[in-house]
């Protein structure tokens, strides 16, 4: 008897708990409905629908009541009545909200007759400034009311719906979003509302709960950053009941992802970049889990590295001043090829090309400078590398050949004008065949004096590099045109155990640079990246700064464009390969790095360039795996290689002035809806934004960058 009583008691308790949960869900459902739908915001009825488009009939009275319905504005269609929603089941199919975007007007069946009436009435008042054709004295109320109906063509953006947590029935309901509709009934009416400011804030700042949780698990937070406010049109008339609706982005969306900023000059790209960089920098302020992200900005105009009038003389480089007691010294580091009077701590991006450890790096820089020259002797020189042979220490012949080639290369640097480091020891000992030098000294050719002087220089134990440059120039002539050398070479090969010639291909390609005066002049373009007084590699220094979570700004406002491009390529190569190695080694804590590229068309491969081995392309395609994100800004969509565009997740688009660019943009996400607006609206800071967390494009007026504003909340 007692067992039966206890069983009944447990059942009653379970029923009570279940009923409470059901009642709570109904209350939550009602609250969500009232957040998204307001009776005062009713604008019309949805009368035609398919899976992509919906047609809405609206009336001028309701259009006026909600402050107007701009093109590209959001509307919400639902079967629910916000006045009677206390007993709604969130599982019901009708408990959903279809998000619409206004595209254009659409015709109604009575439009032809309505237009005829309007024309006839307008004709009656033609020429009268004191009266309009829709005045009560010219059109009766019933007619005017009927003619006030109009149709709107809307794109279906997706569906908001409510869902529970399968693992926890007591958990609050979650608002979900799907980028389509799961069903429709052509003969079932839906009411259409224009979201007010509070409802619009929920809609445009929606982030999928799973994405939010993933960001928290991966980065310890999901900080949001206010980037601006909703702006539907260039005609940004106030008092439309959506004024100052804030738009937020999530800095975590940018990490390990590609981000594009496109737009004409002076339309807000750099301003947006500063807000993004500052928001990522401030992630280190998170008290629970400070997140230090290494950021590097390639700054072609010096606007991030230096104070300027545009930012009220408050440059991005000063962002470290905002964070007290939570950062290490020198959180922001600037690099440049030249000194700046207002930046005494700037680090120089210079390399000592003569040092053994820098030979290959310096040669790579020179190769990049020579990349556009297709002359045969230049192409041959580019092929020469200065990696030490594996048997350098054990094979005397290999060591001699390598050291001789290095000596010739250093002589070329000296002739090209690279300052020689003080105390650099030059030795020719054992590098030149004694019989060859004797032949040069006794030569009977027209250039006998020149060859004799060259041999004399090669016999000196410590000649200067300038002396050797003249000597190697003569040796190149002697090898190429003298019968005496050919006889020597034939005998040398016959006696050699390996069958190799004295002057191998690597040496000949190196000496070939002397064939034309322009050769060393071309190499001299790399001089601004050389310093005879430094011993470290700036690419290594920059990478160390990045793995410490610093903001690195590379000022490229001075210097040859080709040098800037080659130095940027060296740096991204260093970042990619080092992070790749961390990944290969199985390191779970791969450094998180974000790379910013201003004027990206000057650095990234051209849009028609299909070279998949290019390091920028590899970073775009594989960077996410190695925790490398990329933010690139330029004026033209078509200037960026397709493989980079296809791997871009975040888009910030301002004004583009021609259809070639806007049509290219239409290939991605739902930017096709905004194509006419992007081409027409020239307002500064008026952007269309699509991020990883935002599932549809949002039109935004981006805030003006303010160094002192606290972005991360």
XYZ file of C-alpha atoms in Angstrom:
713
model
C 0.000 0.000 0.000
C 2.807 2.329 0.961
C 4.717 1.462 -2.248
C 1.645 2.347 -4.333
C 1.327 5.649 -2.503
C 4.993 6.508 -3.112
C 4.633 5.605 -6.802
C 1.601 7.894 -7.168
C 3.484 10.643 -5.366
C 6.458 10.338 -7.727
C 4.165 10.380 -10.743
C 2.381 13.490 -9.475
C 5.759 15.120 -8.861
C 6.972 14.288 -12.388
C 3.733 15.609 -13.867
C 4.064 18.819 -11.859
C 7.677 19.324 -12.969
C 6.748 18.570 -16.582
C 3.844 21.024 -16.418
C 6.095 23.723 -14.969
C 8.647 23.203 -17.722
C 5.883 23.399 -20.355
C 4.517 26.599 -18.814
C 8.005 28.106 -18.675
C 8.556 27.276 -22.355
C 5.282 29.005 -23.236
C 6.349 32.087 -21.319
C 9.741 32.087 -23.064
C 8.027 31.623 -26.434
C 5.725 34.559 -25.730
C 8.675 36.727 -24.706
C 10.543 35.933 -27.938
C 7.472 36.703 -30.054
C 7.051 40.071 -28.357
C 10.748 40.854 -28.858
C 10.567 40.314 -32.603
C 6.976 41.384 -33.435
C 5.275 44.618 -32.386
C 1.630 45.342 -33.353
C 2.505 49.005 -34.002
C 5.089 47.884 -36.592
C 2.611 46.043 -38.823
C 3.065 47.119 -42.460
C 1.101 44.625 -44.569
C 0.438 41.058 -45.631
C 2.444 38.464 -47.484
C 0.294 37.280 -50.409
C 2.719 35.325 -52.615
C 5.712 33.168 -51.679
C 8.140 30.578 -53.001
C 11.449 29.320 -51.621
C 13.385 32.432 -52.698
C 11.015 35.378 -52.908
C 7.934 36.759 -51.235
C 5.493 39.458 -52.315
C 3.998 41.778 -49.742
C 1.048 44.164 -50.027
C 1.420 47.317 -47.941
C -0.563 50.493 -47.411
C 0.714 54.070 -47.340
C -0.797 54.603 -43.889
C 1.270 51.802 -42.321
C 4.325 52.751 -44.365
C 4.132 56.243 -42.865
C 3.385 54.919 -39.387
C 6.652 52.961 -39.210
C 8.796 55.765 -40.636
C 9.085 54.424 -44.176
C 10.321 51.223 -45.782
C 13.703 51.828 -47.442
C 15.056 49.572 -50.132
C 17.132 46.717 -48.673
C 15.504 47.096 -45.248
C 14.530 44.053 -43.202
C 10.950 42.897 -42.663
C 9.636 39.967 -40.632
C 6.711 37.772 -41.756
C 4.861 35.577 -39.297
C 1.527 33.852 -38.713
C 1.695 34.716 -35.028
C -0.329 37.430 -33.336
C 1.856 39.302 -30.810
C -1.316 40.270 -28.906
C -2.351 36.641 -28.420
C 0.753 34.569 -27.936
C 0.601 33.390 -24.323
C -0.341 29.798 -25.181
C 1.836 29.283 -28.248
C 3.817 26.056 -28.565
C 7.349 26.761 -29.755
C 7.383 23.392 -31.575
C 4.510 24.433 -33.838
C 5.405 25.174 -37.458
C 3.790 28.602 -37.221
C 6.160 29.595 -34.411
C 8.727 30.920 -36.818
C 9.655 34.255 -38.287
C 10.604 34.628 -41.945
C 13.232 37.321 -42.439
C 12.732 39.322 -45.634
C 14.861 41.919 -47.402
C 13.037 44.555 -49.452
C 14.351 44.491 -53.017
C 11.931 46.584 -55.103
C 8.296 47.242 -55.827
C 6.153 44.650 -57.546
C 2.946 45.021 -59.484
C -0.539 44.357 -58.137
C -3.438 43.199 -60.368
C -5.161 46.600 -60.108
C -2.052 48.659 -60.913
C -3.030 49.392 -64.518
C -6.395 50.792 -63.507
C -4.841 52.625 -60.542
C -2.273 54.296 -62.767
C -5.014 55.383 -65.163
C -6.923 57.037 -62.292
C -3.801 58.783 -61.025
C -2.987 60.156 -64.484
C -6.517 61.420 -65.071
C -6.612 63.083 -61.640
C -3.168 64.619 -62.117
C -4.295 66.061 -65.428
C -7.171 67.861 -63.680
C -4.841 69.680 -61.274
C -2.033 70.259 -63.745
C -0.512 73.731 -63.398
C -1.950 74.379 -59.919
C 0.795 74.709 -57.278
C -1.671 74.922 -54.388
C -3.187 71.495 -54.854
C -1.937 67.925 -55.444
C -3.791 65.254 -57.321
C -4.245 63.137 -54.137
C -5.942 65.934 -52.139
C -9.404 65.237 -50.741
C -10.883 67.895 -53.028
C -9.758 65.986 -56.147
C -10.047 62.335 -55.044
C -12.597 60.749 -52.730
C -11.478 58.898 -49.608
C -12.398 55.420 -50.846
C -10.479 55.822 -54.087
C -7.470 57.322 -52.347
C -7.485 54.457 -49.845
C -7.556 51.796 -52.566
C -4.796 53.491 -54.529
C -2.582 53.603 -51.410
C -1.900 49.877 -51.629
C 1.343 48.797 -53.252
C 3.375 45.630 -53.677
C 6.903 44.889 -52.473
C 9.221 42.262 -53.912
C 11.284 40.759 -51.069
C 14.137 38.300 -50.915
C 13.750 35.519 -48.348
C 16.875 35.812 -46.203
C 16.017 32.929 -43.891
C 13.945 31.771 -40.933
C 14.222 32.475 -37.220
C 12.755 29.754 -34.999
C 12.897 28.581 -31.397
C 14.610 25.410 -30.295
C 15.446 23.677 -27.042
C 18.500 21.893 -25.714
C 17.984 18.177 -26.223
C 20.397 17.363 -23.400
C 18.721 19.662 -20.887
C 14.952 20.127 -21.005
C 15.127 22.879 -18.383
C 17.558 25.008 -20.384
C 16.152 28.251 -21.840
C 14.874 28.237 -25.411
C 17.416 29.323 -28.026
C 16.716 31.507 -31.027
C 17.994 29.751 -34.150
C 18.376 30.883 -37.727
C 18.314 28.954 -40.990
C 19.341 30.536 -44.285
C 16.206 29.326 -46.098
C 12.635 28.232 -45.391
C 11.708 24.630 -44.696
C 8.156 24.865 -46.052
C 5.528 27.271 -47.365
C 1.803 27.332 -48.027
C 0.776 29.452 -51.022
C -2.760 29.900 -49.720
C -1.898 30.891 -46.184
C -1.497 34.521 -45.203
C 1.339 35.926 -43.109
C 1.447 39.314 -41.441
C 4.503 41.431 -42.164
C 6.219 43.725 -39.653
C 9.029 46.224 -39.871
C 11.295 45.478 -36.872
C 11.697 48.386 -34.497
C 15.106 49.304 -33.085
C 15.134 46.712 -30.300
C 13.905 43.889 -32.550
C 16.348 44.868 -35.280
C 19.205 44.718 -32.779
C 18.350 41.077 -32.066
C 18.078 40.236 -35.765
C 21.242 41.793 -37.153
C 23.449 40.809 -34.212
C 22.259 37.233 -34.121
C 25.028 34.673 -33.683
C 24.454 30.967 -33.776
C 24.745 29.534 -30.224
C 27.012 26.736 -31.425
C 29.395 29.251 -33.011
C 29.326 31.336 -29.856
C 30.129 28.331 -27.685
C 32.911 27.211 -30.057
C 34.537 30.662 -29.800
C 34.343 30.524 -26.019
C 35.902 27.065 -25.910
C 38.658 27.980 -28.383
C 39.488 31.520 -27.287
C 38.020 31.753 -23.795
C 35.550 34.482 -24.752
C 33.241 35.687 -27.471
C 33.710 39.418 -27.063
C 31.586 41.596 -29.275
C 32.742 44.914 -30.707
C 30.486 47.734 -31.821
C 31.558 48.650 -35.338
C 28.719 51.009 -36.259
C 24.951 51.214 -36.631
C 22.387 50.041 -39.165
C 22.034 52.188 -42.249
C 19.697 51.059 -45.007
C 20.244 53.753 -47.629
C 22.416 56.654 -48.705
C 19.454 58.896 -47.891
C 19.936 58.331 -44.188
C 16.868 60.218 -42.947
C 16.458 60.188 -39.182
C 13.359 59.270 -37.207
C 12.609 56.000 -38.989
C 12.395 54.262 -35.587
C 15.658 52.416 -36.209
C 18.086 55.234 -35.408
C 21.394 54.198 -33.872
C 20.728 50.452 -33.825
C 24.224 49.140 -32.973
C 25.940 46.533 -35.133
C 28.491 44.257 -33.503
C 31.228 42.051 -34.898
C 33.201 39.378 -33.106
C 37.011 39.624 -33.236
C 37.192 35.823 -32.963
C 35.654 35.674 -36.470
C 38.831 37.208 -37.881
C 41.261 34.745 -36.340
C 42.563 32.072 -38.724
C 40.234 33.470 -41.417
C 40.491 35.651 -44.503
C 38.885 39.106 -44.358
C 38.380 41.413 -47.357
C 37.895 45.189 -47.345
C 36.935 46.535 -50.763
C 36.053 50.065 -51.793
C 37.161 53.216 -53.549
C 39.794 55.415 -51.947
C 38.529 57.499 -49.010
C 35.409 55.420 -48.397
C 36.347 53.966 -45.018
C 38.584 50.920 -45.537
C 41.467 52.129 -43.368
C 39.097 53.380 -40.681
C 37.517 49.916 -40.529
C 40.943 48.265 -40.411
C 41.891 50.367 -37.395
C 38.734 49.412 -35.536
C 39.358 45.724 -36.288
C 43.029 45.834 -35.255
C 42.226 47.729 -32.072
C 39.449 45.308 -31.113
C 41.741 42.296 -31.580
C 44.500 44.028 -29.608
C 42.112 44.678 -26.718
C 41.285 40.983 -26.364
C 44.209 40.882 -23.936
C 42.059 42.860 -21.482
C 39.777 39.868 -20.858
C 40.153 39.276 -17.091
C 39.229 35.577 -17.334
C 41.435 34.584 -20.248
C 43.602 37.334 -21.769
C 44.102 36.590 -25.437
C 47.280 37.923 -26.990
C 47.064 37.823 -30.778
C 50.128 38.671 -32.837
C 49.134 41.208 -35.503
C 51.238 42.598 -38.336
C 50.142 45.492 -40.553
C 51.917 46.238 -43.840
C 51.423 50.006 -43.909
C 52.144 51.459 -47.381
C 51.163 55.022 -46.474
C 52.473 55.208 -42.919
C 49.004 56.019 -41.555
C 49.097 53.358 -38.835
C 52.708 53.867 -37.764
C 52.674 57.682 -37.609
C 50.449 60.390 -36.143
C 48.385 62.154 -38.786
C 45.645 64.772 -39.092
C 43.183 62.132 -40.306
C 43.231 60.492 -36.839
C 43.532 63.753 -34.897
C 47.240 63.016 -34.557
C 46.489 59.816 -32.627
C 47.941 56.862 -34.533
C 47.011 53.213 -34.093
C 50.538 52.576 -32.818
C 49.547 54.355 -29.584
C 46.845 51.816 -28.763
C 49.064 50.236 -26.098
C 48.594 53.351 -23.935
C 44.984 52.332 -23.235
C 45.836 49.187 -21.327
C 47.322 49.627 -17.874
C 49.208 46.953 -15.941
C 48.131 44.148 -18.284
C 50.761 44.313 -20.992
C 54.453 43.886 -21.450
C 56.724 46.710 -22.491
C 56.647 47.602 -26.180
C 53.308 45.940 -26.961
C 53.315 47.813 -30.270
C 56.458 47.641 -32.400
C 57.109 49.622 -35.562
C 59.526 48.611 -38.306
C 60.737 50.544 -41.313
C 63.506 50.895 -43.872
C 64.157 54.493 -42.814
C 64.146 56.287 -39.477
C 61.254 58.555 -38.495
C 61.813 61.737 -36.439
C 58.752 61.067 -34.243
C 59.481 57.379 -33.713
C 62.929 56.969 -32.107
C 62.216 53.347 -31.098
C 61.514 52.187 -34.643
C 63.359 49.022 -35.628
C 65.153 48.976 -38.944
C 64.199 46.333 -41.513
C 67.791 45.942 -42.631
C 69.944 42.902 -43.282
C 73.701 42.466 -43.547
C 73.922 40.801 -46.956
C 77.600 39.882 -46.510
C 77.267 37.666 -43.436
C 77.436 33.904 -43.965
C 74.105 33.314 -42.228
C 72.386 35.932 -44.389
C 73.749 34.982 -47.811
C 70.686 32.977 -48.863
C 68.240 35.498 -47.381
C 69.928 38.429 -49.094
C 70.065 36.536 -52.372
C 66.297 35.843 -52.092
C 65.685 39.576 -51.657
C 67.793 40.309 -54.733
C 65.959 37.595 -56.666
C 62.659 39.311 -55.883
C 64.091 42.626 -57.093
C 65.187 40.959 -60.353
C 61.961 38.964 -60.758
C 60.586 41.115 -63.590
C 63.835 41.125 -65.635
C 63.766 38.265 -68.138
C 67.278 38.801 -69.541
C 69.149 35.509 -69.914
C 72.140 36.521 -67.776
C 69.796 37.826 -65.045
C 67.707 34.643 -65.131
C 70.882 32.586 -64.801
C 72.028 34.636 -61.826
C 68.646 34.236 -60.100
C 69.075 30.449 -60.317
C 72.240 30.552 -58.212
C 71.689 29.631 -54.565
C 73.927 29.901 -51.531
C 72.823 26.935 -49.484
C 75.920 25.199 -48.194
C 76.496 21.756 -49.742
C 75.785 18.881 -47.359
C 79.402 17.664 -47.630
C 80.897 21.129 -47.120
C 82.964 20.063 -44.096
C 84.178 16.726 -45.508
C 84.615 17.376 -49.237
C 87.477 19.774 -49.936
C 86.484 20.260 -53.583
C 82.864 21.097 -52.672
C 84.071 23.532 -49.999
C 86.464 25.268 -52.401
C 83.829 25.650 -55.131
C 81.279 27.043 -52.666
C 83.734 29.508 -51.071
C 84.874 30.696 -54.515
C 81.250 31.319 -55.554
C 80.591 33.219 -52.293
C 83.668 35.359 -52.863
C 82.465 36.258 -56.364
C 78.985 37.091 -55.001
C 80.408 39.372 -52.316
C 82.489 41.121 -54.966
C 79.290 41.686 -56.979
C 77.627 43.201 -53.903
C 80.559 45.555 -53.450
C 80.470 46.619 -57.100
C 76.687 47.165 -56.846
C 77.333 49.634 -54.014
C 76.459 47.607 -50.899
C 78.576 49.093 -48.045
C 81.118 46.530 -46.872
C 81.065 45.700 -43.125
C 84.105 46.943 -41.274
C 86.437 44.110 -40.394
C 85.043 41.646 -42.948
C 87.931 39.277 -43.612
C 88.413 38.407 -47.279
C 90.664 35.482 -48.161
C 91.532 33.967 -51.534
C 93.779 31.255 -50.126
C 93.360 27.957 -51.944
C 90.456 29.150 -54.083
C 92.253 29.653 -57.425
C 94.219 27.104 -59.433
C 97.852 28.161 -59.633
C 98.260 26.998 -63.231
C 95.176 29.000 -64.266
C 96.627 32.150 -62.697
C 99.944 31.531 -64.454
C 98.158 31.240 -67.810
C 96.340 34.525 -67.125
C 99.633 36.231 -66.208
C 101.332 35.042 -69.416
C 98.350 35.579 -71.706
C 99.098 36.955 -75.151
C 95.540 38.140 -75.868
C 94.430 41.746 -76.409
C 93.378 41.922 -72.739
C 96.689 40.537 -71.437
C 97.279 43.449 -69.028
C 93.811 43.117 -67.577
C 94.198 39.366 -67.062
C 97.599 39.826 -65.473
C 96.178 42.321 -62.979
C 93.289 39.964 -62.180
C 95.682 37.099 -61.470
C 97.677 39.395 -59.215
C 94.559 40.220 -57.200
C 93.648 36.533 -56.874
C 97.153 35.791 -55.538
C 96.768 38.423 -52.801
C 95.852 36.868 -49.436
C 93.448 39.645 -48.347
C 92.438 41.825 -51.320
C 89.570 44.279 -51.082
C 86.183 43.324 -52.548
C 86.419 46.203 -54.994
C 89.724 44.787 -56.274
C 88.120 41.378 -56.568
C 85.114 42.793 -58.437
C 87.484 44.021 -61.173
C 89.345 40.721 -61.098
C 86.191 38.587 -61.389
C 84.990 40.749 -64.268
C 88.262 39.973 -66.058
C 88.008 36.282 -65.160
C 84.550 36.155 -66.702
C 85.969 37.546 -69.956
C 88.920 35.164 -69.830
C 86.646 32.137 -69.401
C 84.302 33.182 -72.137
C 86.572 34.278 -74.955
C 90.123 33.001 -74.438
C 91.468 29.887 -76.203
C 94.117 29.571 -73.509
C 91.399 28.934 -70.914
C 89.713 26.324 -73.095
C 92.978 24.410 -73.349
C 93.423 24.642 -69.589
C 89.842 23.480 -68.990
C 90.227 20.441 -71.251
C 93.387 19.347 -69.446
C 91.775 20.042 -66.025
C 88.756 17.859 -66.799
C 90.995 15.055 -68.055
C 92.984 15.039 -64.808
C 89.967 15.530 -62.519
C 88.750 12.358 -60.794
C 85.179 13.642 -60.888
C 85.311 14.903 -64.453
C 84.158 18.369 -63.389
C 85.362 21.565 -64.994
C 87.204 24.180 -62.937
C 84.507 26.812 -63.504
C 81.233 25.013 -62.787
C 77.809 26.269 -63.916
C 77.098 27.990 -60.569
C 80.279 30.080 -60.840
C 79.648 30.910 -64.511
C 76.081 32.044 -63.738
C 77.399 34.172 -60.884
C 80.133 35.765 -63.013
C 77.647 36.321 -65.805
C 76.278 39.324 -63.942
C 79.442 41.202 -65.024
C 78.520 40.868 -68.699
C 76.469 44.056 -68.668
C 76.815 47.172 -66.572
C 73.077 47.105 -65.906
C 73.430 43.830 -63.988
C 75.003 45.270 -60.862
C 72.859 48.397 -61.218
C 69.738 46.200 -60.982
C 71.109 44.383 -57.938
C 71.814 47.755 -56.342
C 68.059 48.344 -55.978
C 68.218 46.129 -52.890
C 70.730 48.389 -51.113
C 68.020 50.079 -48.952
C 67.472 46.707 -47.249
C 71.171 46.309 -46.381
C 73.072 47.478 -43.358
C 76.747 46.821 -42.745
C 76.166 47.287 -39.010
C 73.524 44.673 -38.190
C 73.805 40.971 -37.549
C 70.170 39.807 -37.074
C 67.416 38.987 -39.582
C 64.457 41.357 -39.241
C 62.061 38.586 -40.353
C 63.152 36.555 -37.324
C 62.750 39.605 -35.083
C 59.234 40.241 -36.386
C 58.190 36.628 -35.913
C 59.415 36.710 -32.309
C 57.348 39.841 -31.708
C 54.286 38.156 -33.183
C 54.501 35.004 -31.097
C 54.676 37.275 -28.048
C 51.316 38.717 -29.108
C 52.543 42.146 -30.139
C 51.060 44.490 -32.740
C 53.732 44.958 -35.428
C 53.399 47.833 -37.899
C 55.677 47.750 -40.933
C 55.965 51.293 -42.311
C 56.399 50.941 -46.081
C 55.726 54.599 -46.902
C 59.382 55.004 -47.859
C 61.374 52.708 -50.106
C 61.181 51.181 -53.539
C 57.839 49.396 -54.215
C 59.629 46.256 -55.352
C 61.661 46.181 -52.143
C 58.523 46.629 -50.065
C 56.897 43.776 -51.933
C 59.897 41.491 -51.529
C 60.280 42.258 -47.806
C 56.584 41.558 -47.233
C 56.964 38.263 -49.090
C 59.945 37.314 -46.908
C 58.002 38.082 -43.747
C 54.880 36.124 -44.747
C 57.107 33.223 -45.801
C 58.765 33.255 -42.382
C 55.377 33.343 -40.622
C 53.882 30.581 -42.766
C 56.833 28.190 -42.578
C 57.413 28.650 -38.862
C 53.750 28.110 -38.000
C 53.624 25.206 -40.427
C 56.560 23.618 -38.614
C 54.770 24.059 -35.285
C 51.792 22.238 -36.794
C 53.968 19.418 -38.155
C 55.621 19.065 -34.750
C 52.189 18.509 -33.199
C 52.308 21.651 -31.063
C 48.798 22.385 -29.765
C 49.654 26.024 -29.047
C 50.475 27.272 -32.533
C 50.905 31.078 -32.402
C 47.724 32.883 -33.491
C 48.744 35.558 -36.037
C 46.695 38.075 -38.007
C 48.219 39.698 -41.113
C 46.879 43.019 -42.500
C 47.672 44.015 -46.089
C 46.850 47.592 -47.096
C 46.811 48.363 -50.838
C 46.763 44.607 -51.336
C 46.971 44.877 -55.137
C 50.614 45.959 -54.682
C 51.529 42.845 -52.693
C 49.158 39.988 -53.466
C 49.342 38.153 -56.824
C 47.182 39.630 -59.588
C 43.658 38.400 -60.214
C 44.719 36.588 -63.408
C 47.752 34.995 -61.740
C 47.111 31.288 -61.216
C 50.372 30.467 -59.455
C 49.249 28.196 -56.611
C 52.758 28.014 -55.124
C 52.805 31.731 -54.280
C 53.161 32.109 -50.508
C 50.287 34.598 -50.269
C 47.995 32.134 -52.037
C 49.192 29.281 -49.830
C 48.554 31.406 -46.748
C 45.044 32.147 -47.994
C 44.283 28.495 -48.698
C 46.149 26.786 -45.848
C 46.540 29.560 -43.280
C 43.539 28.529 -41.152
C 45.224 25.206 -40.435
C 48.331 27.024 -39.224
C 46.427 29.707 -37.246
C 47.221 32.519 -39.693
C 44.475 35.008 -40.510
C 44.640 37.587 -43.289
C 42.929 40.980 -43.643
C 43.450 42.533 -47.071
C 42.211 45.890 -48.364
C 42.135 47.241 -51.909
C 40.031 49.218 -54.364
C 39.222 46.416 -56.793
C 37.741 42.971 -56.257
C 39.119 41.816 -59.608
C 42.695 42.666 -58.573
C 42.757 39.784 -56.074
C 43.483 36.235 -57.168
C 40.371 34.063 -57.311
C 41.763 31.425 -54.947
C 42.173 34.046 -52.243
C 38.645 35.393 -52.775
C 37.171 31.909 -52.614
C 38.733 31.364 -49.202
C 37.511 34.653 -47.711
C 34.969 34.445 -44.865
C 34.599 38.089 -43.749
C 33.666 40.893 -46.149
C 33.540 44.671 -45.620
C 32.376 46.449 -48.780
C 32.087 50.201 -49.323
C 31.524 52.099 -52.577
C 32.665 50.543 -55.877
C 32.055 52.656 -58.948
C 31.755 50.205 -61.862
C 29.856 47.083 -62.820
C 32.999 45.042 -63.508
C 33.830 45.115 -59.795
C 30.291 44.805 -58.458
C 29.544 41.855 -60.747
C 32.651 40.108 -59.451
C 31.406 40.760 -55.932
C 27.994 39.287 -56.768
C 29.572 35.841 -56.927
C 29.869 35.791 -53.149
C 27.146 35.364 -50.505
C 24.125 37.649 -51.006
C 26.003 40.736 -52.209
C 23.992 40.562 -55.448
C 21.115 42.160 -53.508
C 23.318 45.177 -52.743
C 24.994 45.541 -56.147
C 23.100 48.702 -57.284
C 23.463 50.335 -53.858
C 27.204 49.654 -53.659
C 27.685 51.256 -57.071
C 25.514 54.322 -56.367
C 26.066 55.210 -52.710
C 29.363 57.059 -52.248
C 28.937 57.893 -48.549
C 32.103 57.533 -46.506
C 31.935 54.687 -44.009
C 28.743 53.177 -45.495
C 29.655 49.485 -45.681
C 27.917 46.179 -46.333
C 29.298 43.628 -43.907
C 29.242 39.826 -43.888
C 31.230 38.024 -41.194
C 31.672 34.427 -40.168
C 29.126 34.767 -37.347
C 26.648 36.955 -39.250
C 24.742 34.676 -41.608
C 23.635 37.426 -43.996
C 24.898 40.794 -45.260
C 24.126 43.818 -43.093
C 24.297 47.460 -44.280
C 26.254 49.475 -41.715
C 27.447 53.017 -41.114
C 30.837 52.324 -39.543
C 31.881 54.434 -36.562
C 34.803 56.840 -36.804
C 37.929 55.314 -35.308
C 38.541 56.604 -31.794
C 41.722 55.539 -30.057
C 40.220 56.210 -26.623
C 36.986 54.254 -27.058
C 36.745 50.932 -25.238
C 35.652 48.475 -27.929
C 35.653 45.072 -26.269
C 32.907 44.760 -23.695
